[in-house]
CSV table of C-alpha atoms and ligand atoms in Angstrom, one decimal:
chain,number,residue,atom,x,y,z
A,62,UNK,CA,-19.5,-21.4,69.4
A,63,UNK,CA,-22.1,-18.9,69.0
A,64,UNK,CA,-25.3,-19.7,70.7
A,65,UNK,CA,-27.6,-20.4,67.6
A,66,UNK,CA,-24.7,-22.5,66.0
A,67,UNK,CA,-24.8,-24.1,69.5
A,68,UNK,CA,-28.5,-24.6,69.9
A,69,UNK,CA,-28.1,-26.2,65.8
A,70,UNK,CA,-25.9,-28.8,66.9
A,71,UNK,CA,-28.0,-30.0,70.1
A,72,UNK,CA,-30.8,-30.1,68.1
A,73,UNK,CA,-28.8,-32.1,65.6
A,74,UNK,CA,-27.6,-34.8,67.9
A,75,UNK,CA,-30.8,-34.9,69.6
A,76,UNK,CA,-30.3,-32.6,72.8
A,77,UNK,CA,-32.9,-30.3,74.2
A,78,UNK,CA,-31.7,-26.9,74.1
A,79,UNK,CA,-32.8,-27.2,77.9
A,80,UNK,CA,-29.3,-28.7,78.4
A,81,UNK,CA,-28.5,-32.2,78.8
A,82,UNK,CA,-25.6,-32.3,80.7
A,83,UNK,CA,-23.2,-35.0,79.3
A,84,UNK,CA,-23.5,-37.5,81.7
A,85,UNK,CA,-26.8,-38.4,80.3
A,86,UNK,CA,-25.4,-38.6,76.8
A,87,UNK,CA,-25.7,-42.8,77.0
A,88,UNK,CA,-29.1,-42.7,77.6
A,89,UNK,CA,-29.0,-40.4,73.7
A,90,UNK,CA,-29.4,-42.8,71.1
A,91,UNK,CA,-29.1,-42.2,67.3
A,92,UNK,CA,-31.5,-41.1,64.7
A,93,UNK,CA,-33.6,-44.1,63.4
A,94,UNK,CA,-34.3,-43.1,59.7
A,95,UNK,CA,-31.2,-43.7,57.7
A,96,UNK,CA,-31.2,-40.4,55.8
A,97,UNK,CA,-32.4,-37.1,57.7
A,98,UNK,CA,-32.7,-33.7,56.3
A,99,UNK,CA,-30.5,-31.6,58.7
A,100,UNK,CA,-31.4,-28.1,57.6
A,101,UNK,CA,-33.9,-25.9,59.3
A,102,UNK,CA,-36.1,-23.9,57.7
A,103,UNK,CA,-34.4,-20.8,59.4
A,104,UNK,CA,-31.3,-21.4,58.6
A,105,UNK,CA,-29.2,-20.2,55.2
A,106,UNK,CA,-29.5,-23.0,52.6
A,107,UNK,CA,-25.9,-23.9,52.3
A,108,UNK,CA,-25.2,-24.7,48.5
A,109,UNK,CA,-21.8,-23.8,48.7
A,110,UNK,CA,-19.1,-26.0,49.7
A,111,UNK,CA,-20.6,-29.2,48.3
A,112,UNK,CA,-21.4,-30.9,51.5
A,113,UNK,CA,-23.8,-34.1,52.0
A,114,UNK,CA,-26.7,-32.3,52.9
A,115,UNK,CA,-27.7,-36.1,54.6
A,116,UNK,CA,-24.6,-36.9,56.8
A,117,UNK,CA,-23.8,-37.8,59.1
A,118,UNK,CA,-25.1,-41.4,58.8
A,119,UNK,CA,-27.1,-42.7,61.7
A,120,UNK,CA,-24.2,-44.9,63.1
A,121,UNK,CA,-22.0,-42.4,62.3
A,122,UNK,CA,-23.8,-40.1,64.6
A,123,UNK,CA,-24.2,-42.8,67.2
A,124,UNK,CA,-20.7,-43.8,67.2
A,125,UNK,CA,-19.6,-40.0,67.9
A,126,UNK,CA,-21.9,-39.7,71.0
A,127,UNK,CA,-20.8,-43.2,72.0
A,128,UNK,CA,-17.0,-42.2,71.7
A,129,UNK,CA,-17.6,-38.7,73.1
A,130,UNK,CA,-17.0,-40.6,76.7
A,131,UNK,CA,-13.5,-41.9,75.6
A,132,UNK,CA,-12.6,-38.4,74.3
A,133,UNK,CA,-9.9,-38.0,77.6
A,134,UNK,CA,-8.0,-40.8,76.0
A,135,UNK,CA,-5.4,-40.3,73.1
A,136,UNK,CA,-6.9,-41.9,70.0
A,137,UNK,CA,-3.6,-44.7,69.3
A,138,UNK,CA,-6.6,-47.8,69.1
A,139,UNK,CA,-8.9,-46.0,66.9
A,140,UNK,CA,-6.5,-44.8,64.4
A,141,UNK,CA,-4.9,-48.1,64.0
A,142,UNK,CA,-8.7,-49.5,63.7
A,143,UNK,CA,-9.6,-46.6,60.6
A,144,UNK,CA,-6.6,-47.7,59.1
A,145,UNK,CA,-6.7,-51.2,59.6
A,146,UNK,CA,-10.7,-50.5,57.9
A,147,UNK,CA,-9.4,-48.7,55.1
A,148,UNK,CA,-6.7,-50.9,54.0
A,149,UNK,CA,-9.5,-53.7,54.1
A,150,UNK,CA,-12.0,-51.6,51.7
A,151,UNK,CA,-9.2,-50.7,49.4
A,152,UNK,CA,-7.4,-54.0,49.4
A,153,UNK,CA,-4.0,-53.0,50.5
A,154,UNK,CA,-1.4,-52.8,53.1
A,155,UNK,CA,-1.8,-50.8,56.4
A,156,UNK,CA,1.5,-49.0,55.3
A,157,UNK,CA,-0.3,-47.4,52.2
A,158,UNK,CA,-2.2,-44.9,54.3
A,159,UNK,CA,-1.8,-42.0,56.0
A,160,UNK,CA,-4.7,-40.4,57.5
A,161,UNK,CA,-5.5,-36.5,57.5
A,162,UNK,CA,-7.6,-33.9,59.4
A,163,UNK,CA,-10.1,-34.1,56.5
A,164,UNK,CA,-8.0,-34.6,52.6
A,165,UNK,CA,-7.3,-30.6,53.3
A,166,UNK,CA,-4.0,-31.7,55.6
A,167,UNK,CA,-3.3,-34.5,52.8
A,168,UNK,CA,-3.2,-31.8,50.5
A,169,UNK,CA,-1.1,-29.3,52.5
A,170,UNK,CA,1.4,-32.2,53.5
A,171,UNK,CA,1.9,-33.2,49.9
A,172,UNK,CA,2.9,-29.4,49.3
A,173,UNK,CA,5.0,-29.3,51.6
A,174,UNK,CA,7.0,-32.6,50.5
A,175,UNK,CA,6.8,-31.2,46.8
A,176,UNK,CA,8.4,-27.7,47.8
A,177,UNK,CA,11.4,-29.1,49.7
A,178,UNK,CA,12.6,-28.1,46.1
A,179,UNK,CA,11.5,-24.8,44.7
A,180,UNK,CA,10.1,-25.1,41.7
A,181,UNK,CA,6.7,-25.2,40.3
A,182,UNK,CA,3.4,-26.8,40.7
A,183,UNK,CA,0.8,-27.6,37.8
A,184,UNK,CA,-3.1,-27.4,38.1
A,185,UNK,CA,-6.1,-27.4,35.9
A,186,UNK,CA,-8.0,-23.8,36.0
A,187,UNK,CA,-10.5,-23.9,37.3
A,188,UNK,CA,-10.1,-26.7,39.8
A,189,UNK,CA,-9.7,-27.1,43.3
A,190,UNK,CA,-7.2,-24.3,44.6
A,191,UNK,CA,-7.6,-23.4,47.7
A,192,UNK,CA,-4.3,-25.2,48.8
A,193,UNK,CA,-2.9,-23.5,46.3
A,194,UNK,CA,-1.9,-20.1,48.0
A,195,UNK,CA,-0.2,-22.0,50.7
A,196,UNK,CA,1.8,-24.4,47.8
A,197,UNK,CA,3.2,-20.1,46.6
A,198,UNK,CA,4.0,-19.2,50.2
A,199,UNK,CA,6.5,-22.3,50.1
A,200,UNK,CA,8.0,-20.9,46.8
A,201,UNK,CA,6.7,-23.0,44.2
A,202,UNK,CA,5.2,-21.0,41.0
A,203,UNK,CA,1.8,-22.0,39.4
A,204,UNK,CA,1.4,-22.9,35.9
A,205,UNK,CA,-2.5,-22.9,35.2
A,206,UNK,CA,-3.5,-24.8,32.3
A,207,UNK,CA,-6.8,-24.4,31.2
A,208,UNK,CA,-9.6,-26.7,30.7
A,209,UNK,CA,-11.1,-27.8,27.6
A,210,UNK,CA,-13.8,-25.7,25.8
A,211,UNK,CA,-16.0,-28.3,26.9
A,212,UNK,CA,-14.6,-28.3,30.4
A,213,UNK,CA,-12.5,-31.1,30.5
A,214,UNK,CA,-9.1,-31.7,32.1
A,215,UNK,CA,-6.8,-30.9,29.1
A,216,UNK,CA,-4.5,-34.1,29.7
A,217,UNK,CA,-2.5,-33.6,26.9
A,218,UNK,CA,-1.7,-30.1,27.6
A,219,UNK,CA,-0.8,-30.4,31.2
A,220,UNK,CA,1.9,-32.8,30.2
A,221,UNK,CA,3.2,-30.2,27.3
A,222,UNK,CA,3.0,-27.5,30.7
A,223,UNK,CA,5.4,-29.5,32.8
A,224,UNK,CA,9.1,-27.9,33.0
A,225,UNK,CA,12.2,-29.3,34.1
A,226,UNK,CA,11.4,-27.7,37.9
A,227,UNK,CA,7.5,-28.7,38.0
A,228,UNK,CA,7.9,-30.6,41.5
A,229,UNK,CA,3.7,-31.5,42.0
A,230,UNK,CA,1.3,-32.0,39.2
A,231,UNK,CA,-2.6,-31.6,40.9
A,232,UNK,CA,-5.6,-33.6,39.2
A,233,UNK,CA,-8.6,-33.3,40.7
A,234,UNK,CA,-11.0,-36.3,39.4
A,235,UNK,CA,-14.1,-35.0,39.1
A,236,UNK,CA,-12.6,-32.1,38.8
A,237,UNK,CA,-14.1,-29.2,40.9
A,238,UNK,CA,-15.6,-26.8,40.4
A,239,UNK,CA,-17.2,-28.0,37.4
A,240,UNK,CA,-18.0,-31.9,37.7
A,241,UNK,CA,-16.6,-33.2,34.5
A,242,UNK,CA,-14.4,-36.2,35.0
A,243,UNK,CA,-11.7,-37.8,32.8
A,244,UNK,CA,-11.4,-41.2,31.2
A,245,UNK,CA,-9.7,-43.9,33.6
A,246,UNK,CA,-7.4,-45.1,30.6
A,247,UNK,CA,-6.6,-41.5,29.7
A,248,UNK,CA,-5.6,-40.9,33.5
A,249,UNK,CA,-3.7,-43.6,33.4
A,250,UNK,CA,-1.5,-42.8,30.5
A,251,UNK,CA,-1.0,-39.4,32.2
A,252,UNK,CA,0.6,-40.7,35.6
A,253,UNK,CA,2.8,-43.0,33.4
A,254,UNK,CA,3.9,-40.2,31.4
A,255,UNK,CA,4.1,-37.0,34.4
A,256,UNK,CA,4.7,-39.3,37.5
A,257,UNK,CA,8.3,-39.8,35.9
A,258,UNK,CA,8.8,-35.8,36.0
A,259,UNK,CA,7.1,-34.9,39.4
A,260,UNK,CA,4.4,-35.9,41.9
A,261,UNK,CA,1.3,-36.3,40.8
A,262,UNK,CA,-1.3,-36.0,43.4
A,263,UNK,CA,-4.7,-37.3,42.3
A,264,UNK,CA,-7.8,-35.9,44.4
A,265,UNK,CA,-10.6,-37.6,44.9
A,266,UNK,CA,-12.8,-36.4,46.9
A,267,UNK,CA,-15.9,-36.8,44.7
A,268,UNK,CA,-14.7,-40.3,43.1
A,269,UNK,CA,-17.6,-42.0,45.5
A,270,UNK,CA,-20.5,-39.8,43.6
A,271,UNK,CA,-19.1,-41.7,40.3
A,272,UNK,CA,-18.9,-45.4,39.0
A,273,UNK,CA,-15.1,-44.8,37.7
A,274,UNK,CA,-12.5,-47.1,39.9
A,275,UNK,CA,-10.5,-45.5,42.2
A,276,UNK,CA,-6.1,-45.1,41.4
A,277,UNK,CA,-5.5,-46.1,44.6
A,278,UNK,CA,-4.3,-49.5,43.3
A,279,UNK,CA,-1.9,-47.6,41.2
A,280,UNK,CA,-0.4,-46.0,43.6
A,281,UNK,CA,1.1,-48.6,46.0
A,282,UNK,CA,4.5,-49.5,43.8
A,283,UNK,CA,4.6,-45.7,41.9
A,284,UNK,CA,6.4,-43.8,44.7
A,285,UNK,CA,5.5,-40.4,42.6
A,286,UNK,CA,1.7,-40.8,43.3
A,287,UNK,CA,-0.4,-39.9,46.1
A,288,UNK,CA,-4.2,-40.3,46.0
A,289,UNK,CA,-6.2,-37.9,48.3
A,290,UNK,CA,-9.3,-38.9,49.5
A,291,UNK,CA,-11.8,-37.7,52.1
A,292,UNK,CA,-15.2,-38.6,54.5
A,293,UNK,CA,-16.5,-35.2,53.8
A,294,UNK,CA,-18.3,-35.4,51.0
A,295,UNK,CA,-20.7,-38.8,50.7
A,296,UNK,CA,-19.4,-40.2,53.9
A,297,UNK,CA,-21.3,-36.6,55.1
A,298,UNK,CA,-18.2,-36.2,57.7
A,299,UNK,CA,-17.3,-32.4,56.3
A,300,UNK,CA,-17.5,-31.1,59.7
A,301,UNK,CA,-15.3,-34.1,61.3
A,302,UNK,CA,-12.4,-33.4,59.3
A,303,UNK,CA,-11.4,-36.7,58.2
A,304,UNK,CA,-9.3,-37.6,55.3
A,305,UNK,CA,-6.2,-40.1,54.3
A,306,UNK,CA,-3.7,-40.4,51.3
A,307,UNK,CA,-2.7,-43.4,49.9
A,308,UNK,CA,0.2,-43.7,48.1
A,309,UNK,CA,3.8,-46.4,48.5
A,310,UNK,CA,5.0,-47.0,51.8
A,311,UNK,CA,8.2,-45.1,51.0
A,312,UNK,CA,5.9,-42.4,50.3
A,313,UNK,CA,3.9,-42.1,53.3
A,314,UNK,CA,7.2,-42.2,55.4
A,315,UNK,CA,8.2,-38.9,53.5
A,316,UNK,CA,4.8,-37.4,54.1
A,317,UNK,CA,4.6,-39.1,57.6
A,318,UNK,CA,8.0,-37.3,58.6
A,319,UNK,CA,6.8,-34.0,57.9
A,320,UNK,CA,4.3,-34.3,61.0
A,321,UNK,CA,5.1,-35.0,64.8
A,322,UNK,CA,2.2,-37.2,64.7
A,323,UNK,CA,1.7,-38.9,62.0
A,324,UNK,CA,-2.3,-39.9,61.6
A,325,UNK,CA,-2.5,-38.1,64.7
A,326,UNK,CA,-4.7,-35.4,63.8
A,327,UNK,CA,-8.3,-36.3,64.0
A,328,UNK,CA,-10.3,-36.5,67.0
A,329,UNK,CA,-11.7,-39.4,68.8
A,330,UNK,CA,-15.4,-39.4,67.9
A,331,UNK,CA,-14.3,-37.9,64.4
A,332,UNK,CA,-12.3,-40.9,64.0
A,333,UNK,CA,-14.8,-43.3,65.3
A,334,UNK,CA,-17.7,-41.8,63.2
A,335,UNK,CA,-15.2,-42.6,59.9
A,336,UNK,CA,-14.7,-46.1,61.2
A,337,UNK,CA,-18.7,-46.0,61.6
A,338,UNK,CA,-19.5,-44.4,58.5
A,339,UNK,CA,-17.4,-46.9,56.0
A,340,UNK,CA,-20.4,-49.6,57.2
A,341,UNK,CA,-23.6,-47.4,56.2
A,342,UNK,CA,-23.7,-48.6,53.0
A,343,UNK,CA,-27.1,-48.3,53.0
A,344,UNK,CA,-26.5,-44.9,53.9
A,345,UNK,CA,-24.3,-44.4,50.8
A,346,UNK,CA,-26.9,-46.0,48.6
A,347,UNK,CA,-29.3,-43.6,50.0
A,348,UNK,CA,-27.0,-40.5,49.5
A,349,UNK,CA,-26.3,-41.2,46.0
A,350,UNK,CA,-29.5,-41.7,44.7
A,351,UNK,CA,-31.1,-39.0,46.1
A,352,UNK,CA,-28.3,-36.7,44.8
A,353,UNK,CA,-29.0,-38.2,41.7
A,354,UNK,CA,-32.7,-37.6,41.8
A,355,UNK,CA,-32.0,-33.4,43.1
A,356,UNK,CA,-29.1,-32.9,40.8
A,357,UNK,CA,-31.2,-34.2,37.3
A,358,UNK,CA,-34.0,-32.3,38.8
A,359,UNK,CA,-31.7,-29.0,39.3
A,360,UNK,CA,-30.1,-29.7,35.8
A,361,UNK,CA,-33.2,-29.9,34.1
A,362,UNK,CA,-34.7,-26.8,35.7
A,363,UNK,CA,-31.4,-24.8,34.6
A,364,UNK,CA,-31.6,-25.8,31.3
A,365,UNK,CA,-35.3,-24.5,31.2
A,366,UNK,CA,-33.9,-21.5,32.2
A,367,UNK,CA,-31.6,-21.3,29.1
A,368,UNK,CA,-28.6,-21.7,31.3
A,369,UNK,CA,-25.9,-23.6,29.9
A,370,UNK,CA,-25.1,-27.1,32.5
A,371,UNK,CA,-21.9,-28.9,31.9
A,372,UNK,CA,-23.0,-32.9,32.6
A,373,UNK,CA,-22.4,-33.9,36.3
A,374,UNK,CA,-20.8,-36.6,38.1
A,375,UNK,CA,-20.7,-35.3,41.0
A,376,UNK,CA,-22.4,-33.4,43.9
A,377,UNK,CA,-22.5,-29.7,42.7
A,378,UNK,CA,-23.3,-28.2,39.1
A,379,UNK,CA,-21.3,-26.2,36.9
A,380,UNK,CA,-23.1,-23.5,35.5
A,381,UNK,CA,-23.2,-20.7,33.1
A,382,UNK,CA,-25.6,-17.3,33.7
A,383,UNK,CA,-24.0,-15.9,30.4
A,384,UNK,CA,-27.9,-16.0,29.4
A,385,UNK,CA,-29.7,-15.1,32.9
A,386,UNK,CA,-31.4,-12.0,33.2
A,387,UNK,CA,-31.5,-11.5,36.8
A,388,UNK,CA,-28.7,-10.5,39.2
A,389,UNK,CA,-28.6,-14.6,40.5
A,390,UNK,CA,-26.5,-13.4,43.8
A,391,UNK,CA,-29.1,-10.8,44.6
A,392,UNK,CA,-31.8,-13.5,43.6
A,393,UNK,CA,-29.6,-16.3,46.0
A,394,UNK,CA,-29.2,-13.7,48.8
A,395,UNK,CA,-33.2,-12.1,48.7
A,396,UNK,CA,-34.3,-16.3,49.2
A,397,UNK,CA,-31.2,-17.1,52.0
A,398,UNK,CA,-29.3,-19.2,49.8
A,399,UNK,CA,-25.4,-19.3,50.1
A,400,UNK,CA,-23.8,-20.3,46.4
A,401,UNK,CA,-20.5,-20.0,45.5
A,402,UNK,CA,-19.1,-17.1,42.7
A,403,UNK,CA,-18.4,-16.7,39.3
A,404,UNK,CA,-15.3,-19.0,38.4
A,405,UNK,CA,-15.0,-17.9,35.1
A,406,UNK,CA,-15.4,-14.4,33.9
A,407,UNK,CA,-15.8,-15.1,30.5
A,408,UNK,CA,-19.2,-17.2,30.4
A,409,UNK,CA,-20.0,-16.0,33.9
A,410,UNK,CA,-19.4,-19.8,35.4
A,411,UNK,CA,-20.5,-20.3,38.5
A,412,UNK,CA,-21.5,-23.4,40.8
A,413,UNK,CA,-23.9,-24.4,42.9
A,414,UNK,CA,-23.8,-27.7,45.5
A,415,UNK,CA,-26.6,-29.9,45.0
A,416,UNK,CA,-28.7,-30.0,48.5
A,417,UNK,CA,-32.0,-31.9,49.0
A,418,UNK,CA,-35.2,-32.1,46.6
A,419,UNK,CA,-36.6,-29.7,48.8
A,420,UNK,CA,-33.4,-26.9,48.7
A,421,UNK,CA,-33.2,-27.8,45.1
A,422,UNK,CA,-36.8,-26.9,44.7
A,423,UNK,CA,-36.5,-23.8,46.9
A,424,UNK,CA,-33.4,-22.2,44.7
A,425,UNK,CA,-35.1,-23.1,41.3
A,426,UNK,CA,-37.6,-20.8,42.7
A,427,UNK,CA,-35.4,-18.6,43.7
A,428,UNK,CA,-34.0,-18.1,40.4
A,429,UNK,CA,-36.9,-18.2,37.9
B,1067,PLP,C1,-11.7,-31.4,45.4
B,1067,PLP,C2,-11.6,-31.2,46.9
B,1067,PLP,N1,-10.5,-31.6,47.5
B,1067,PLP,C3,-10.4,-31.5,48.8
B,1067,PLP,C4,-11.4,-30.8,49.6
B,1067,PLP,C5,-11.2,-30.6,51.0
B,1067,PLP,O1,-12.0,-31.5,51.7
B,1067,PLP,P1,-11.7,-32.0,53.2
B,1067,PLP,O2,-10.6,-31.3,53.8
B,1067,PLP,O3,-13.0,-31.7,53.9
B,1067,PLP,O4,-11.5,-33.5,53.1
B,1067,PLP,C6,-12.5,-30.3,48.9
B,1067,PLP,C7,-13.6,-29.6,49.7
B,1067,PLP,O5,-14.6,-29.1,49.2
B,1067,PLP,C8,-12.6,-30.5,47.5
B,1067,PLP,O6,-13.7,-30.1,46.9
C-alpha cells in the first residue's frame, strides 16, 4: 500500500498515523455520527466508479475492527451467518444464495457457466461491460443492442437479438452508465419470454437507490435466472468486495461447482461488515436521501448549463456535453476531479457519480 493510501485508511478507521500497533485496536471504537464524509480535501474527488461517498456505516466500520482479531480463523461461521441474514431480508431459502467477492465474481462465475457452450452473449450498449471482455476470452460473441433514443433498455429488441446459440442475456436494472430503469411488468415479460432461450442474468447493483421491487422472488423456481447483487454501492462496502447471486438451488450448485470454495471468497471483517451493514438502516435512509438531495442539486445545475440529463434513479448521472463549451476533462482534471469518459460518441455521453453536496458543489464549479 503506498504510504499516503496508508496514512488515508488510518485516518479513516480512526488511527493516528503515529501507529497504533494492533493490539490496541479494541480500545478503537467506531465513528459516532451515522453518515461521515470520508474525503479529504487533498485528495482527488472520486466521481467515477459510483461509490457511496458515506460508507462504510458506523457498525459496519466497528464490526471490521472488531473482527480484525478473528482474521487467523477461516470464515466457515460468518459466511453461514451473511447467508443465513440474507435469506432472512429476501424471504428465501439459504440454498438461494451464493455469495461473491463483491457482484464482480457473481458476474464472472455466471460467464463462465454460460460459456461451457460457445455461443453468444446479449447486452444493452451502453451498459455495464466490464465483465464483458473476459465473457470473449471464453469464446462467446457479443451482440450489442442499443438503447432507446431516450436511453432506455430496448426490451423488445433484445428479444428480436437473441439467436439459436445466445447462451447469457445481461440486464442491468438501472442500467449503468446512464440511470434509466425499466418497468417491473415489462421486465417481467422479458425473463418469461428470453429465460426459455438462455440465462438471463439480472444486475442489480443500483436496485437499493430505487423504489422498484427486487426479481429475486422470481428467480428461486426459474433455474435460467440469476440476480446479481452487491454491498458496494448503498451498503458503501465497494472496497470490501462483497456481493451474492440469487437464483434456484439447482442453479447455485452449477455456479457453486465452478469454484473450490464456494462463498469462500470474502474476507472475515469484509464479511462481518456486510452482516453489520444489512442493520444500518438508518444508515441507508441517510445514504439515500442525501443522494437524493446532491443528485437533484447536480441535475439541476447541468441543466442550467444547457447540458442534456437523462432522469436518474440511481447514484451517478448520464450526461450529454454535445452543448458544452469547455474541454470538461481539462475542466475535471485542472479542479482534481476523477469522472469517467465519453460513452457515446455521438452526443458526447458521459457520466459522472454523484458524491456529497459539497463534491457536487465543488464540480458544478468546476464546470461552469
Ligand atoms: C452495474 C454494476 N454491476 C456490478 C458492479 C461491480 O460491483 P462489485 O463487484 O463491487 O459488487 C458495478 C460496479 O460499479 C456495477 O456498476
Amino acid at each position: 500500500m503506498l504510504e499516503s493510501n496508508r496514512r488515508y485508511w488510518l485516518k479513516q478507521i480512526g488511527l493516528s498515523v503515529a501507529g497504533i500497533g494492533l493490539s490496541n485496536l479494541n480500545a478503537i471504537s467506531a465513528p459516532t455520527n451515522t453518515v461521515e464524509k470520508i474525503s479529504a480535501d487533498n485528495l482527488p474527488i472520486r466521481l467515477s466508479s459510483n461509490e457511496n461517498p458515506y460508507g462504510p456505516s458506523p457498525l459496519a466500520r466497528a464490526a471490521m475492527i472488531e473482527n480484525i482479531n478473528i482474521s487467523n480463523r477461516y470464515n466457515w461461521q460468518l459466511s453461514t451467518d451473511l447467508i443465513q441474514a440474507i435469506a432472512k431480508n429476501n424471504v428465501i431459502s439459504t440454498d438461494n444464495i451464493l455469495l461473491g467477492a463483491g457482484s464482480t465474481e457473481i458476474l464472472d462465475l455466471v460467464t463462465r457457466l454460460s460459456a461451457s457452450k460457445k455461443g453468444s452473449f446479449l447486452i444493452a450498449d451502453p451498459s455495464y461491460s466490464y465483465w464483458t471482455e473476459a465473457a470473449e476470452k471464453l469464446g462467446l460473441k457479443k451482440i450489442a443492442v442499443p438503447l432507446t433514443k431516450s436511453k432506455q433498455l430496448d426490451l423488445g429488441a433484445m428479444l428480436s437479438a437473441i439467436q439459436s446459440d445466445t447462451r447469457l442475456i445481461y440486464i442491468c436494472n438501472p442500467n449503468n452508465p446512464t440511470g434509466s430503469m425499466a418497468e417491473r411488468v415489462e421486465l417481467v415479460k422479458f425473463i418469461n419470454e428470453a429465460s426459455k432461450k438462455a440465462i438471463v442474468l439480472i444486475d442489480e447493483a443500483y436496485i437499493d437507490y430505487t423504489n422498484q421491487e427486487s426479481l429475486s422472488a422470481l428467480a428461486i423456481e426459474n433455474k435460467n435466472l440469476i440476480i446479481a447483487k452487491t454491498f458496494s454501492k448503498i451498503y458503501g462496502l465497494a472496497g470490501a468486495r462483497v456481493g451474492y447471486a440469487i437464483a434456484n438451488s439447482k442453479t447455485i450448485d452449477q455456479l457453486s461447482e465452478l469454484k473450490s470454495w464456494a462463498s469462500g471468497s470474502i474476507s472475515v471483517a469484509s464479511t462481518a461488515a456486510a452482516l453489520a451493514a444489512l442493520n444500518d438502516e438508518k444508515f441507508v435512509l441517510e445514504a439515500l436521501s442525501l443522494n437524493k438531495n446532491a443528485r437533484q442539486f447536480t441535475i439541476e445545475n447541468l441543466k442550467k448549463l444547457n447540458l442534456v440529463c437523462i432522469p436518474s434513479n440511481t447514484n451517478f448521472i448520464y450526461f450529454s456535453l454535445n452543448n458544452y463549451k469547455k474541454d470538461f476533462f481539462e475542466q475535471l482534471k485542472n479542479n482534481n476531479i476523477i469522472g469517467t469518459k465519453i460513452y457515446e460518441e455521438q452526443g458526447k455521453w458521459t457520466r459522472i457519480t454523484v458524491g456529497t453536496m459539497e463534491e457536487m458543489q465543488k464540480f458544478i464549479s468546476a464546470i461552469q
